[in-house]
Amino acid sequence: MNKFYSLVVYGLLTVCAAQAQKREINTLTELDKLGNIADLPKYWDRTTVHQFSSYDRTDNNDDGFSGKYSFIRKETDGSLVIFEAEGNGVINRIWTPTPTNDTLDLYFSGATKPQYSIRFSDLYNGKVSPFVSPLAGNELGGFYSYMPIPYKDGCKVVFRGKKLEFYQIQYRTYQTDDQVVNFDPKLPGLGAALAKLDGAWKDPMTAPGVSLKVSTKLTPGKTFVLADLKKPGRITGIKLHHSDLYRGLNKNILIKMTWDGERPAVYMPVADFFGYAFGKESMQSVLLGSANNINYCYFPMPFARSAKIELIYRQQSGIDQKPIDVEAELFVAGQPYNAKTEGKFYAQWNPEKHTTAGKPHVFLEGNGKGHYVGTILQAQGLEPGMTLFFEGDDVTRIDGELRMHGTGSEDYFNGGWYALLDRWDTKMSLPLHGSLDYSLPFARTGGYRLFIADKMPFEKSIIHTIEHGPEQNNKPGDYTSVAFYYAPKAITTDQPVPTDDLVRVRIPDTLMVYPQLIKYSVGGGVKIEGHILHSTNGGQVKIDLSDLPKGSYKLYADIEKTPDGATVSIWQRQKMINGSFSFYADKRENAPNTLLCDIDLDDFKDAITLQFKRDDKKSIVSMHRLILVRQK
């Protein structure tokens, strides 16, 4: 081969390789990533994930309250630059709990005039296409948009108000040779693509492949093999029927998954894997959860040679364990694992029964290549009372760099404002995120979040954590998390073995009930305003305690005594348990932790009733919280 011919061939090969690496990226291709679950195992090379947010740079808790950290810089007119990136990329997610009617101006490709403008609130309210359901909305106190906004040669977002509070903008970078088209809300086919995605997320997913059905009666101490596959392929779906059989305070039925004879890729309680909240079904995401008494999982799970999935029924002394009827269905496709283009599925279980002061809870920490695709967290305070542990921020370091820093735990799950009515105050499931539970009496909550079009690739390492407490990880907690990722092999060997202590749901001895989330029933003329109960004509207020564990308790309350304080009697059904308790004092005084009475909670008695003494001058009950202490 002569020298000239060799140069020509080399040149052609170089051009072809360069063209092969060029990616066409626009709003439609980014939307396709959200619906194309089959591609979830595929590596994304030459792209990195980042986030701008209002987090407190001093490691304290001003993550948006003052607005001090809620912008990158100010324009000459006082407007706030809240996002600014060079090169090519795509904004994947915009979140806030504090939207306003001020304008957002988006500048692409170095333009001096905005190419797109929208009111901040219109990103979420469904009034402006394409920022509509299911990609945009508000629930659980948070306002979120997953509408992809691709940009070429840089992007700047300017907030035209004078003050912005909490916000997060998550984005991915692309290479300079990628063929990126700037965001266009009128792009042909956009409406059809949104409708297709909406339909796919609303209807139960059907997994491709051959259906394998198995069943057995599983007894304590035994293991049942759901699947033992001996040729290449991938599991595309798992359905575990009778999800109610896996409930309970002792999560002793485990699921174990092993690919190609390696160490287990999944090994944890069934309840934790499928997103139960403290032993009871909760999560109903697009990929994982429990619905219609079926546990389901649609994460693709490729393998090169073999796959084994087992259910293990741990035997535990001192508790009543009954056999369960296992009924399962697995879907298996023949497409083999491609080690060059995709990772295998892993789920890291971390039951940290007592968080460490000064150190965050770790979702995932390890070395190697892969991408992060999901989080489930159950979090319970070890101190009774308000869920202040959920003030902690998520922090993500990838390949040695700080890539993402959040503004609060419910914010990480696209929520906001815990303990407020109709905000982060109950369980709620959406396709990509949700709350698993919220209980002030138990001081516990939890959430989940899937990363699909915004999955987080790493080449060398990842450390993904969440704090517990507003500052310095100063609120002790019982945290159990599951981190989902794809990689050529497990990036950490620190997979705990389920033991009695690690699978047991904690039930505290002291329970606190706060007025903002109390369920009241009223008889007679009673006005309720926050923690103030007012009745002049002998009214009754029934306080629902049905969510609390059965048992005998001493009932205390944090109260105020006042000159207009009422006298009440306290009842359970038709039994009076305190004939006269006075909220009266000559001058206003706080009386924390005041004993009211002893009560029993059981299947039939699950409330207390306050009956006011008729008195038009002494008619006020001021009660900030109830405190129940279990008697041994």
mmCIF file of N, CA and C in Angstrom, residues 132-137 198:
data_model
loop_
_atom_site.group_PDB
_atom_site.id
_atom_site.type_symbol
_atom_site.label_atom_id
_atom_site.label_comp_id
_atom_site.label_asym_id
_atom_site.label_seq_id
_atom_site.Cartn_x
_atom_site.Cartn_y
_atom_site.Cartn_z
ATOM 1 N N VAL A 132 -46.652 20.818 30.325
ATOM 2 C CA VAL A 132 -47.929 20.245 30.737
ATOM 3 C C VAL A 132 -47.690 18.868 31.348
ATOM 4 N N SER A 133 -48.741 18.323 31.952
ATOM 5 C CA SER A 133 -48.685 16.981 32.534
ATOM 6 C C SER A 133 -48.396 15.964 31.427
ATOM 7 N N PRO A 134 -47.630 14.905 31.705
ATOM 8 C CA PRO A 134 -47.126 14.471 33.011
ATOM 9 C C PRO A 134 -45.748 15.010 33.376
ATOM 10 N N LEU A 135 -45.149 15.833 32.493
ATOM 11 C CA LEU A 135 -43.780 16.275 32.738
ATOM 12 C C LEU A 135 -43.699 17.487 33.652
ATOM 13 N N ALA A 136 -44.785 18.213 33.790
ATOM 14 C CA ALA A 136 -44.780 19.401 34.636
ATOM 15 C C ALA A 136 -46.021 19.393 35.519
ATOM 16 N N GLY A 137 -45.875 19.917 36.723
ATOM 17 C CA GLY A 137 -47.011 19.957 37.628
ATOM 18 C C GLY A 137 -46.592 20.393 39.011
ATOM 19 N N ASP A 198 -47.543 10.386 28.016
ATOM 20 C CA ASP A 198 -48.605 10.437 29.016
ATOM 21 C C ASP A 198 -49.352 9.114 29.072
#
